[in-house]
């Protein structure tokens, strides 16, 4: 049998491994659900907002020409008359931008004269991108709303389809958009292509290559590109269309740049929510500018692959688990706090170099891991506390038991030694008392040995020393001692024990029988009779102690075998006891693979039976 401490440790480890595996198994569920996905998005939004606007060559390459509220007030209403648009474009053409992007849907014919003017103006630009949109009325089978034919012979169409996340925020753009008959590239991608060299886009399964820029946008994800916003609205240089028309704008800054013309006026409706925009959303031209700058600056945002994310989560979990097992007191919350700070800092630093950590997932994993490991350790501590409490009360029980059992012989020894000191005592009487003293002190030693053995047995460090025991002789010796005890009440003890052999630990067995005998004496009136009987039963032996005593109330009959349980009754009150004797008898019987039972009738007497499973014929035992 293992030492209980060792067993506890093994249980502890099994518990820890099971709980860590369960926790690891929940990681995928934790990482990849829409709630945590939203959590991740919100966290990177916060980090985006904390970042101050970037100034890069990409940002510098783009100028926005805004049909803003001022333009609407002066030249409105919106949409602006095509003749006015043409007039503005004529001016812009003089500044010779490298690419002109018109983020206005011009698909229906207008007054013929105006359309002609617009076409002529567009003709002045060598590179033009016009907007195309998806017809929103039939999403099942969408079709393109394309720019009016004949608008600029150099013009290409780029789609302005926005793909907001479920929370309505635009965090990415689908670079390619497909209908049954035609695939269009995003407006901003077309602008970049024309801006760089006008060369063709090379398509690969996992990327689109534009000159020496490799855009990681997988075909199976509709070429989704995450937008690395340069800052909130206003990150790009901007000219009001009214200023262009008025001739007050400094058009020199449009030279050689991508010029994006579109509506920013609040009534124009071309606004969408983004991670960095305020309550009114970001204007469409600013979003296109951000897409273009992401490409031109090669400021692509990457996230860890699912296996990398899994590994990251597993390491956070392991760190938490390790900390929970190793760190105590304030160090544990400090570890959790440091991990949270590390995750946030990594998120912050990562974003600066284009790496988007799944901060939300990591924090969720940390929260769950710290809660679960904290709770489990709390549980473990409580378990340990309970088991140590049990051990403590067991220990107290044994101390009580020893104290109780040695009290009787000690009282006898004290009494005898007082008498022996009397010098008038005849010599033969003195010798008799000395003998008594000797026997009682021997008994004391034996009781102590028995207790120590029972205790060591319960702790698993002692095996029962079972051997063939001649039951008759053993009972003889116990009855003799019992008679000494019984003499005070003039109780008669009758023994009827045949020559049987039983496989038992003789010390413990005689202790158990002696206990039943002394109990029978204690809980019977004076001058009654106690019978000790033994007989074969099944393959073993049963030993019965019957008395004519007070009996035990039915409701107490099972509980008397519990530690410290005593029946509250008048007669018992006069008898000393700690309520441990029967608990020990039961333990001894159980350790032998047997049991102890009681039958009792109030006022008539009780009968205790110890059943031992291993008996043998006397010859065999003798052999
Ligand atoms: P103790 O004798 O120290 O009280 P035990 O564990 O030996 O402790 O017994 C528990 C209780 O069972 C006793 O207090 C007593 O009330 C009851 N009991 C035990 N033996 C007998 C008996 N032979 N007759 C009546 N009651 C008994």
Coordinates of C-alpha atoms and ligand atoms in Angstrom, one line a residue:
X1 CA 0.0 0.0 0.0
X2 CA 1.3 3.4 -0.9
X3 CA 1.7 6.1 1.7
X4 CA -1.4 8.4 1.5
X5 CA 0.8 11.4 0.9
X6 CA 2.1 9.8 -2.3
X7 CA -1.4 8.9 -3.3
X8 CA -2.5 12.5 -2.8
X9 CA 0.4 13.8 -5.0
X10 CA -0.5 11.4 -7.7
X11 CA -4.1 12.5 -7.5
X12 CA -3.0 16.1 -7.7
X13 CA -1.0 15.5 -10.8
X14 CA -3.8 13.5 -12.5
X15 CA -6.1 16.4 -11.6
X16 CA -3.8 19.0 -13.0
X17 CA -3.1 17.1 -16.3
X18 CA -6.8 16.4 -16.8
X19 CA -7.7 20.1 -16.2
X20 CA -4.9 21.4 -18.4
X21 CA -5.9 19.1 -21.3
X22 CA -9.5 20.2 -20.9
X23 CA -8.4 23.8 -20.9
X24 CA -6.2 23.2 -24.0
X25 CA -9.2 21.5 -25.7
X26 CA -11.3 24.6 -25.2
X27 CA -8.7 26.8 -26.8
X28 CA -9.9 26.5 -30.4
X29 CA -13.4 27.3 -29.2
X30 CA -12.0 30.2 -27.3
X31 CA -10.0 31.5 -30.2
X32 CA -12.3 31.1 -33.1
X33 CA -15.8 32.3 -32.3
X34 CA -17.5 35.4 -33.5
X35 CA -17.6 36.9 -30.0
X36 CA -13.8 36.7 -29.6
X37 CA -13.4 37.7 -33.2
X38 CA -15.3 40.9 -32.4
X39 CA -13.2 41.3 -29.3
X40 CA -10.1 41.1 -31.4
X41 CA -11.4 43.6 -33.9
X42 CA -12.4 46.1 -31.2
X43 CA -8.9 45.8 -29.6
X44 CA -7.0 46.5 -32.7
X45 CA -9.5 49.4 -33.4
X46 CA -8.4 50.9 -30.0
X47 CA -4.8 50.4 -30.9
X48 CA -5.4 52.0 -34.3
X49 CA -7.0 55.0 -32.6
X50 CA -4.2 55.4 -30.2
X51 CA -1.7 55.6 -33.0
X52 CA -1.0 59.1 -34.2
X53 CA -1.5 59.7 -38.0
X54 CA 1.4 58.4 -40.1
X55 CA 3.2 60.5 -42.7
X56 CA 4.7 58.3 -45.4
X57 CA 5.5 58.5 -49.1
X58 CA 2.3 56.6 -49.8
X59 CA 0.3 59.2 -47.9
X60 CA 2.2 61.9 -49.6
X61 CA 1.4 60.5 -53.1
X62 CA -2.3 61.1 -52.7
X63 CA -4.4 64.2 -52.8
X64 CA -8.1 64.3 -52.2
X65 CA -10.4 66.7 -54.0
X66 CA -13.4 67.0 -51.9
X67 CA -16.9 67.9 -53.0
X68 CA -17.5 69.1 -49.5
X69 CA -20.3 70.9 -47.6
X70 CA -18.9 74.3 -48.8
X71 CA -19.0 73.1 -52.4
X72 CA -22.5 71.8 -52.0
X73 CA -23.5 75.2 -50.5
X74 CA -22.0 77.2 -53.2
X75 CA -22.4 75.1 -56.3
X76 CA -25.1 72.6 -55.1
X77 CA -27.3 70.8 -54.9
X78 CA -25.7 67.4 -55.0
X79 CA -25.0 65.6 -57.2
X80 CA -23.0 68.3 -58.8
X81 CA -24.0 69.3 -62.4
X82 CA -21.7 67.5 -64.9
X83 CA -20.8 70.8 -66.5
X84 CA -19.4 72.0 -63.1
X85 CA -17.6 68.7 -62.6
X86 CA -16.1 69.1 -66.1
X87 CA -15.0 72.6 -65.4
X88 CA -13.3 71.5 -62.2
X89 CA -11.6 68.6 -63.9
X90 CA -10.3 71.0 -66.7
X91 CA -8.5 72.9 -64.0
X92 CA -7.2 69.8 -62.3
X93 CA -5.9 68.6 -65.6
X94 CA -3.7 71.7 -65.8
X95 CA -1.9 70.5 -62.7
X96 CA -1.1 67.2 -64.4
X97 CA -1.7 64.6 -61.8
X98 CA -0.4 61.2 -62.5
X99 CA -3.7 59.4 -62.0
X100 CA -7.2 60.8 -61.7
X101 CA -9.7 58.8 -59.7
X102 CA -13.4 59.7 -59.8
X103 CA -15.2 58.3 -56.9
X104 CA -18.6 59.3 -58.3
X105 CA -20.9 56.9 -60.0
X106 CA -21.5 58.3 -63.5
X107 CA -23.5 55.7 -65.2
X108 CA -26.7 57.3 -66.5
X109 CA -26.6 59.7 -69.5
X110 CA -27.0 63.4 -68.5
X111 CA -27.7 66.4 -70.7
X112 CA -25.8 65.6 -73.9
X113 CA -23.9 68.9 -73.8
X114 CA -22.7 68.3 -70.2
X115 CA -21.7 64.7 -70.9
X116 CA -19.6 65.9 -73.9
X117 CA -17.8 68.5 -71.7
X118 CA -17.1 65.8 -69.1
X119 CA -15.8 63.4 -71.7
X120 CA -13.5 66.1 -73.1
X121 CA -12.2 67.0 -69.7
X122 CA -11.5 63.4 -68.9
X123 CA -9.7 63.0 -72.2
X124 CA -7.1 65.4 -70.9
X125 CA -5.9 62.9 -68.3
X126 CA -3.6 60.1 -69.4
X127 CA -4.7 57.8 -66.6
X128 CA -8.2 57.7 -65.2
X129 CA -10.1 55.4 -62.9
X130 CA -13.9 55.6 -62.8
X131 CA -16.2 54.0 -60.3
X132 CA -18.3 51.0 -60.8
X133 CA -20.7 49.7 -58.3
X134 CA -22.7 46.5 -57.7
X135 CA -26.4 46.9 -58.3
X136 CA -27.8 46.5 -54.9
X137 CA -31.3 45.3 -55.9
X138 CA -30.4 41.7 -56.7
X139 CA -27.7 40.5 -54.4
X140 CA -28.2 36.9 -55.4
X141 CA -27.2 37.5 -58.9
X142 CA -25.5 40.9 -58.8
X143 CA -24.6 43.0 -61.9
X144 CA -22.3 45.9 -62.3
X145 CA -23.3 49.5 -62.7
X146 CA -20.5 50.6 -65.0
X147 CA -19.3 54.1 -66.0
X148 CA -21.1 55.6 -69.0
X149 CA -19.5 54.5 -72.2
X150 CA -17.4 57.1 -74.0
X151 CA -16.2 58.8 -70.8
X152 CA -12.5 59.1 -71.4
X153 CA -10.7 56.7 -73.7
X154 CA -8.0 56.0 -71.1
X155 CA -10.4 55.3 -68.3
X156 CA -10.6 52.0 -66.5
X157 CA -13.3 51.0 -64.0
X158 CA -12.6 50.1 -60.4
X159 CA -15.2 48.8 -58.0
X160 CA -16.2 50.8 -54.9
X161 CA -17.9 47.9 -53.2
X162 CA -17.4 48.1 -49.5
X163 CA -17.3 45.0 -47.4
X164 CA -18.0 46.1 -43.8
X165 CA -17.5 43.6 -40.9
X166 CA -20.7 42.4 -39.1
X167 CA -20.4 45.3 -36.7
X168 CA -20.6 47.7 -39.7
X169 CA -16.9 48.8 -39.6
X170 CA -14.8 48.8 -42.7
X171 CA -11.6 47.0 -41.8
X172 CA -10.8 45.5 -45.1
X173 CA -11.5 45.7 -48.9
X174 CA -12.1 42.9 -51.4
X175 CA -9.5 43.8 -54.0
X176 CA -11.3 41.7 -56.6
X177 CA -15.0 41.6 -57.0
X178 CA -16.7 39.1 -59.3
X179 CA -20.1 39.0 -61.0
X180 CA -21.2 36.4 -63.5
X181 CA -19.9 38.2 -66.5
X182 CA -17.1 40.4 -65.2
X183 CA -14.5 40.8 -62.5
X184 CA -13.4 44.2 -61.4
X185 CA -10.4 45.3 -59.3
X186 CA -10.9 47.7 -56.4
X187 CA -10.8 51.4 -57.4
X188 CA -7.7 52.1 -55.2
X189 CA -5.8 49.0 -56.6
X190 CA -6.4 50.3 -60.1
X191 CA -5.2 53.7 -59.1
X192 CA -2.0 52.2 -57.6
X193 CA -1.4 50.1 -60.7
X194 CA -1.7 53.2 -63.0
X195 CA 0.3 55.3 -60.6
X196 CA 3.2 52.8 -60.6
X197 CA 3.6 51.8 -64.2
X198 CA 0.4 50.8 -65.6
X199 CA 1.6 47.2 -65.9
X200 CA -0.7 44.3 -65.4
X201 CA -1.5 42.7 -62.1
X202 CA 0.0 39.3 -61.8
X203 CA -2.3 37.0 -59.9
X204 CA -1.2 34.2 -57.7
X205 CA -3.2 32.0 -55.4
X206 CA -2.0 33.7 -52.3
X207 CA -1.1 37.1 -53.6
X208 CA -1.4 39.8 -56.3
X209 CA 1.9 41.1 -57.6
X210 CA 2.1 44.7 -58.8
X211 CA 5.6 45.6 -60.0
X212 CA 7.7 44.7 -57.0
X213 CA 4.9 44.9 -54.5
X214 CA 3.5 41.6 -53.4
X215 CA 0.0 42.1 -51.9
X216 CA -0.8 39.1 -49.7
X217 CA -4.5 38.7 -50.7
X218 CA -5.6 35.2 -51.2
X219 CA -8.0 34.3 -54.0
X220 CA -10.0 32.0 -51.7
X221 CA -10.7 35.0 -49.5
X222 CA -11.9 37.2 -52.4
X223 CA -8.5 38.9 -52.3
X224 CA -9.3 40.5 -49.0
X225 CA -6.8 43.2 -47.9
X226 CA -6.8 44.7 -44.5
X227 CA -6.7 48.5 -44.6
X228 CA -3.8 50.0 -42.6
X229 CA -5.5 53.4 -41.9
X230 CA -3.0 56.2 -41.8
X231 CA -5.1 58.0 -39.3
X232 CA -8.6 59.5 -38.8
X233 CA -10.2 61.5 -41.5
X234 CA -7.8 64.3 -42.6
X235 CA -4.7 62.2 -42.8
X236 CA -4.3 63.1 -46.5
X237 CA -3.8 66.4 -48.2
X238 CA -7.2 67.7 -49.3
X239 CA -8.4 70.4 -51.7
X240 CA -12.0 71.6 -51.7
X241 CA -13.7 71.2 -55.1
X242 CA -15.2 74.7 -54.7
X243 CA -11.6 76.1 -54.3
X244 CA -10.7 74.4 -57.6
X245 CA -13.7 76.0 -59.3
X246 CA -13.0 79.3 -57.7
X247 CA -9.4 79.2 -58.7
X248 CA -8.2 79.7 -55.1
X249 CA -6.8 76.2 -54.7
X250 CA -3.1 75.6 -54.9
X251 CA -3.2 73.1 -57.7
X252 CA 0.5 72.6 -57.9
X253 CA 0.4 70.0 -55.2
X254 CA -1.7 67.8 -57.4
X255 CA 1.1 67.3 -59.8
X256 CA 2.3 63.8 -60.3
X257 CA 0.1 62.5 -57.6
X258 CA -3.0 60.3 -57.4
X259 CA -6.0 62.7 -57.2
X260 CA -9.2 61.2 -55.9
X261 CA -12.3 63.3 -56.5
X262 CA -15.4 62.5 -54.5
X263 CA -18.1 63.6 -52.2
X264 CA -17.4 64.3 -48.5
X265 CA -20.4 66.5 -47.9
X266 CA -22.4 65.0 -45.0
X267 CA -25.6 65.0 -47.1
X268 CA -23.7 63.1 -49.9
X269 CA -24.2 59.7 -48.2
X270 CA -20.7 58.5 -49.1
X271 CA -19.5 57.7 -45.5
X272 CA -18.8 54.5 -43.7
X273 CA -17.7 53.5 -40.3
X274 CA -14.0 52.5 -39.9
X275 CA -11.8 51.6 -36.9
X276 CA -10.5 55.2 -36.8
X277 CA -13.5 57.2 -37.8
X278 CA -15.6 59.3 -35.4
X279 CA -19.4 59.2 -35.1
X280 CA -20.2 60.4 -38.7
X281 CA -18.0 57.8 -40.4
X282 CA -15.2 58.3 -42.9
X283 CA -15.7 59.6 -46.4
X284 CA -15.4 57.2 -49.3
X285 CA -12.4 59.1 -50.9
X286 CA -10.5 58.9 -47.6
X287 CA -11.1 55.2 -47.4
X288 CA -9.9 54.7 -51.0
X289 CA -6.9 56.8 -50.2
X290 CA -6.1 54.6 -47.2
X291 CA -6.4 51.5 -49.3
X292 CA -4.0 53.0 -51.9
X293 CA -1.5 54.1 -49.3
X294 CA -1.6 50.6 -47.7
X295 CA -0.5 49.2 -51.1
X296 CA 2.0 52.0 -52.0
X297 CA 3.6 51.9 -48.6
X298 CA 3.6 48.1 -48.5
X299 CA 2.1 48.6 -45.1
X300 CA 0.3 45.3 -45.1
X301 CA -1.3 44.1 -41.9
X302 CA -0.6 40.4 -41.1
X303 CA -2.0 38.3 -38.4
X304 CA -0.6 35.0 -37.0
X305 CA -1.7 31.9 -38.8
X306 CA -4.1 29.6 -37.0
X307 CA -1.4 27.2 -35.9
X308 CA 0.7 30.1 -34.7
X309 CA -2.3 31.5 -32.8
X310 CA -2.9 28.1 -31.3
X311 CA 0.7 27.9 -30.1
X312 CA 0.5 31.3 -28.7
X313 CA -2.6 30.5 -26.8
X314 CA -1.1 27.3 -25.5
X315 CA 2.0 29.1 -24.2
X316 CA -0.2 31.6 -22.4
X317 CA -2.1 28.7 -20.9
X318 CA 1.1 26.9 -19.9
X319 CA 2.6 30.0 -18.3
X320 CA -0.6 30.5 -16.4
X321 CA -0.7 26.9 -15.3
X322 CA 2.9 26.9 -14.3
X323 CA 2.5 30.2 -12.4
X324 CA -0.5 28.8 -10.6
X325 CA 1.4 25.7 -9.5
X326 CA 4.6 27.5 -8.6
X327 CA 3.7 31.0 -7.4
X328 CA 1.9 31.9 -4.2
X329 CA 0.3 35.0 -2.8
X330 CA 0.6 38.3 -4.7
X331 CA 3.0 36.8 -7.2
X332 CA 0.2 35.0 -9.0
X333 CA -2.0 38.1 -9.8
X334 CA 1.2 39.9 -10.6
X335 CA 2.0 37.2 -13.3
X336 CA -1.5 37.6 -14.7
X337 CA -1.2 41.3 -14.8
X338 CA 2.2 41.2 -16.4
X339 CA 0.9 38.8 -19.0
X340 CA -2.0 41.1 -19.8
X341 CA 0.4 44.1 -20.1
X342 CA 2.8 42.0 -22.3
X343 CA -0.1 41.1 -24.6
X344 CA -1.3 44.7 -24.9
X345 CA 2.3 45.9 -25.5
X346 CA 2.9 43.3 -28.1
X347 CA -0.4 44.4 -29.8
X348 CA 0.7 48.0 -29.7
X349 CA 4.3 47.4 -30.9
X350 CA 3.0 44.8 -33.5
X351 CA 0.6 47.3 -35.1
X352 CA 3.5 49.7 -35.6
X353 CA 5.3 47.2 -37.7
X354 CA 2.1 45.9 -39.4
X355 CA 1.6 42.9 -37.2
X356 CA -1.9 42.5 -35.8
X357 CA -1.9 40.3 -32.8
X358 CA -5.2 38.7 -31.9
X359 CA -5.1 40.7 -28.6
X360 CA -8.7 40.0 -27.8
X361 CA -8.2 36.2 -28.1
X362 CA -5.0 36.3 -26.1
X363 CA -6.7 38.3 -23.4
X364 CA -9.7 35.9 -23.5
X365 CA -7.4 32.9 -23.1
X366 CA -5.6 34.6 -20.3
X367 CA -8.8 35.5 -18.5
X368 CA -10.2 31.9 -18.8
X369 CA -6.8 30.3 -17.9
X370 CA -6.4 32.5 -14.8
X371 CA -10.0 32.0 -13.7
X372 CA -9.9 28.3 -14.2
X373 CA -6.4 27.7 -12.8
X374 CA -7.1 30.1 -9.9
X375 CA -10.4 28.3 -9.2
X376 CA -8.8 24.9 -9.5
X377 CA -6.0 25.8 -7.2
X378 CA -8.4 27.2 -4.8
X379 CA -10.3 23.8 -5.0
X380 CA -7.0 21.9 -4.4
X381 CA -6.1 24.0 -1.4
X382 CA -9.5 23.4 0.0
X383 CA -9.1 19.7 -0.7
X384 CA -5.7 19.7 1.0
X385 CA -7.2 21.6 3.9
X386 CA -10.0 19.1 4.3
X387 CA -7.7 16.1 4.2
X388 CA -5.3 17.7 6.7
X389 CA -8.3 18.5 8.9
X390 CA -9.4 14.9 8.6
X391 CA -5.9 13.8 9.5
X392 CA -5.8 16.1 12.4
X393 CA -9.1 14.9 13.9
X394 CA -8.0 11.3 13.3
X395 CA -4.9 12.1 15.2
X396 CA -6.9 13.7 18.0
X397 CA -9.1 10.6 18.0
X398 CA -6.1 8.3 18.6
X399 CA -4.7 10.5 21.3
X400 CA -8.1 10.4 23.0
X401 CA -8.3 6.7 22.6
X402 CA -4.9 6.1 24.2
X403 CA -5.7 8.4 27.0
X404 CA -9.0 6.7 27.7
X405 CA -7.7 3.2 27.5
X406 CA -4.7 3.7 29.8
X407 CA -6.8 5.4 32.4
X408 CA -8.3 2.3 33.8
X409 CA -5.0 0.4 34.5
X410 CA -3.4 3.6 35.7
X411 CA -6.2 4.1 38.2
X412 CA -5.7 0.5 39.4
X413 CA -1.9 1.0 39.6
X414 CA -2.4 4.2 41.6
X415 CA -4.8 2.5 44.1
X416 CA -2.6 -0.6 44.6
X417 CA 0.6 1.4 45.0
X418 CA -1.1 3.5 47.7
X419 CA -2.1 0.4 49.6
X420 CA 1.3 -1.3 49.2
X421 CA 2.8 1.7 50.9
X422 CA 0.9 0.8 54.1
X423 CA 3.6 -0.8 56.3
X424 CA 1.0 -2.7 58.4
X425 CA 0.0 -4.8 55.4
X426 CA 0.8 -8.5 55.8
X427 CA 3.6 -9.8 53.6
X428 CA 1.6 -12.2 51.5
X429 CA -1.0 -9.5 50.8
X430 CA 1.8 -7.2 49.8
X431 CA 3.2 -9.8 47.4
X432 CA -0.3 -10.3 45.9
X433 CA -0.5 -6.6 45.3
X434 CA 2.9 -6.4 43.8
X435 CA 1.9 -9.1 41.4
X436 CA -1.3 -7.1 40.5
X437 CA 0.8 -4.0 40.0
X438 CA 3.0 -5.9 37.7
X439 CA 0.2 -7.3 35.7
X440 CA -1.6 -4.0 35.3
X441 CA 1.6 -2.2 34.2
X442 CA 2.2 -5.0 31.7
X443 CA -1.4 -4.5 30.4
X444 CA -0.6 -0.8 30.1
X445 CA 2.3 -1.6 27.9
X446 CA 0.3 -3.9 25.8
X447 CA -2.5 -1.4 25.4
X448 CA 0.0 1.1 24.2
X449 CA 1.4 -1.4 21.7
X450 CA -2.0 -2.2 20.4
X451 CA -2.8 1.4 19.8
X452 CA 0.4 2.1 18.1
X453 CA -0.2 -0.9 15.9
X454 CA -3.7 0.2 15.0
X455 CA -2.4 3.6 14.2
X456 CA 0.4 2.4 12.0
X457 CA -2.0 0.1 10.3
X458 CA -4.4 2.9 9.5
X459 CA -1.5 5.0 8.1
X460 CA -0.6 2.1 5.9
X461 CA 2.8 1.6 7.3
X462 CA 2.1 -1.6 9.1
X463 CA 0.7 -4.8 7.7
X464 CA -1.5 -7.0 9.9
X465 CA 0.6 -9.7 11.3
X466 CA -1.8 -12.4 10.6
X467 CA -1.0 -15.9 11.7
X468 CA -3.0 -19.0 12.7
X469 CA -4.3 -18.3 16.2
X470 CA -5.8 -20.9 18.5
X471 CA -8.9 -19.1 19.4
X472 CA -9.7 -21.0 22.5
X473 CA -6.4 -20.0 24.2
X474 CA -6.7 -16.4 23.1
X475 CA -10.2 -16.1 24.5
X476 CA -9.1 -17.8 27.8
X477 CA -6.5 -15.1 28.3
X478 CA -8.9 -12.3 27.4
X479 CA -11.7 -13.7 29.6
X480 CA -9.3 -13.9 32.5
X481 CA -8.5 -10.2 32.2
X482 CA -12.2 -9.4 31.6
X483 CA -13.1 -11.2 34.9
X484 CA -10.8 -8.9 36.8
X485 CA -12.6 -6.0 35.3
X486 CA -16.0 -7.6 35.9
X487 CA -15.4 -8.4 39.5
X488 CA -16.4 -4.8 40.5
X489 CA -19.9 -5.5 39.3
X490 CA -20.0 -9.1 40.3
X491 CA -20.6 -9.8 36.6
X492 CA -20.3 -13.4 35.5
X493 CA -18.4 -14.1 32.3
X494 CA -19.1 -17.4 30.6
X495 CA -16.9 -18.6 27.7
X496 CA -17.9 -21.2 25.2
X497 CA -15.1 -21.3 22.7
X498 CA -14.3 -24.5 20.9
X499 CA -10.8 -25.4 19.6
X500 CA -10.9 -23.3 16.5
X501 CA -8.0 -21.7 14.6
X502 CA -8.4 -18.4 13.0
X503 CA -6.0 -16.4 10.8
X504 CA -5.6 -13.2 12.7
X505 CA -3.3 -10.7 14.4
X506 CA -3.6 -12.0 18.0
X507 CA -2.7 -8.7 19.7
X508 CA -5.4 -6.8 17.8
X509 CA -8.0 -9.6 18.0
X510 CA -7.6 -9.9 21.8
X511 CA -7.8 -6.1 22.1
X512 CA -11.1 -6.2 20.1
X513 CA -12.7 -9.0 22.2
X514 CA -11.5 -7.5 25.4
X515 CA -13.2 -4.2 24.4
X516 CA -16.5 -6.0 23.8
X517 CA -16.3 -7.7 27.1
X518 CA -15.5 -4.6 29.1
X519 CA -18.3 -2.7 27.3
X520 CA -20.7 -5.5 28.2
X521 CA -19.6 -5.1 31.8
X522 CA -19.9 -1.3 31.7
X523 CA -23.3 -1.2 30.1
X524 CA -25.0 -3.9 32.3
X525 CA -26.4 -3.7 35.8
X526 CA -24.6 -5.6 38.6
X527 CA -24.7 -9.4 38.8
X528 CA -25.6 -10.2 35.3
X529 CA -24.1 -12.7 32.9
X530 CA -21.9 -12.2 29.8
X531 CA -21.4 -14.9 27.3
X532 CA -18.4 -15.2 24.9
X533 CA -19.0 -17.7 22.2
X534 CA -17.1 -18.6 19.0
X535 CA -18.2 -20.9 16.2
X536 CA -17.2 -21.6 12.6
X537 CA -19.2 -19.6 10.0
X538 CA -18.7 -19.9 6.3
X539 CA -15.0 -20.4 5.8
X540 CA -14.3 -18.3 8.8
X541 CA -15.2 -17.8 12.4
X542 CA -17.7 -15.7 14.3
X543 CA -17.1 -14.5 17.8
X544 CA -20.1 -13.3 19.8
X545 CA -20.3 -11.3 23.1
X546 CA -23.8 -11.3 24.6
X547 CA -24.9 -9.5 27.7
X548 CA -28.0 -8.9 29.7
X549 CA -27.5 -5.2 29.9
X550 CA -29.3 -2.0 29.2
X551 CA -29.4 -2.5 25.4
X552 CA -29.0 0.1 22.7
X553 CA -31.8 2.2 21.2
X554 CA -32.3 1.1 17.5
X555 CA -31.5 4.6 16.2
X556 CA -28.0 4.4 17.9
X557 CA -27.1 0.9 16.8
X558 CA -25.2 1.8 13.7
X559 CA -23.7 5.0 15.1
X560 CA -22.0 3.5 18.1
X561 CA -19.3 2.4 15.7
X562 CA -18.5 6.0 14.8
X563 CA -15.6 7.7 16.5
X564 CA -16.6 9.5 19.7
X565 CA -20.2 8.4 19.5
X566 CA -21.7 7.6 22.8
X567 CA -25.4 6.8 23.6
X568 CA -26.8 9.4 25.8
X569 CA -28.6 7.6 28.5
X570 CA -28.6 7.7 32.3
X571 CA -26.7 4.5 32.8
X572 CA -24.0 5.4 30.3
X573 CA -23.6 8.6 32.1
X574 CA -22.1 6.8 35.1
X575 CA -19.6 5.0 32.9
X576 CA -16.3 6.5 31.8
X577 CA -15.7 6.4 28.1
X578 CA -14.6 8.4 25.0
X579 CA -16.7 6.6 22.4
X580 CA -13.7 5.2 20.6
X581 CA -13.6 1.5 21.7
X582 CA -16.1 0.3 19.2
X583 CA -14.6 2.4 16.4
X584 CA -11.3 0.6 17.0
X585 CA -13.1 -2.8 17.1
X586 CA -14.7 -2.1 13.8
X587 CA -11.4 -1.0 12.3
X588 CA -9.7 -4.1 13.5
X589 CA -12.5 -6.3 12.0
X590 CA -12.4 -4.5 8.7
X591 CA -8.6 -4.7 8.5
X592 CA -9.0 -8.5 8.9
X593 CA -11.4 -8.5 6.0
X594 CA -14.4 -9.0 8.3
X595 CA -17.0 -7.0 10.0
X596 CA -18.7 -6.3 13.3
X597 CA -22.4 -6.2 13.9
X598 CA -24.8 -5.6 16.8
X599 CA -28.2 -6.8 17.8
X600 CA -29.8 -5.3 20.8
X601 CA -33.1 -4.9 22.6
X602 CA -33.6 -2.1 25.1
X603 CA -33.6 -3.4 28.6
X604 CA -32.8 -7.0 27.6
X605 CA -29.3 -6.9 26.4
X606 CA -27.0 -6.7 23.4
X607 CA -25.1 -9.1 21.2
X608 CA -21.9 -8.0 19.3
X609 CA -20.6 -10.3 16.6
X610 CA -17.1 -10.1 15.0
X611 CA -17.0 -12.1 11.8
X612 CA -13.5 -13.1 10.6
X613 CA -13.4 -14.6 7.1
X614 CA -10.4 -16.8 7.5
X615 CA -10.7 -19.8 9.8
X616 CA -9.1 -23.2 9.4
X617 CA -9.6 -26.6 10.9
X618 CA -7.7 -27.0 14.2
X619 CA -5.3 -29.7 12.9
X620 CA -4.1 -27.4 10.1
X621 CA -3.7 -24.6 12.5
X622 CA -1.8 -26.8 14.9
X623 CA 0.4 -28.0 12.1
Ligands
LIG1 P1 -17.2 4.1 25.2 O1 -17.5 2.8 25.9 O2 -15.9 4.6 25.6 O3 -18.3 5.1 25.4 P2 -17.5 2.6 22.8 O4 -17.1 3.0 21.4 O5 -16.9 1.3 23.3 O6 -17.1 3.8 23.6 O7 -19.0 2.5 22.8 C1 -19.8 3.4 22.2 C2 -21.2 3.5 22.9 O8 -21.9 2.3 22.6 C3 -21.1 3.5 24.4 O9 -21.1 4.8 24.9 C4 -22.4 2.8 24.8 O10 -23.4 3.7 24.9 C5 -22.7 1.9 23.7 N1 -22.4 0.5 24.0 C6 -21.3 -0.2 23.7 N2 -21.3 -1.5 24.1 C7 -22.5 -1.6 24.6 C8 -23.2 -2.7 25.3 N3 -22.6 -3.9 25.4 N4 -24.4 -2.5 25.8 C9 -25.0 -1.3 25.7 N5 -24.5 -0.2 25.1 C10 -23.2 -0.4 24.6

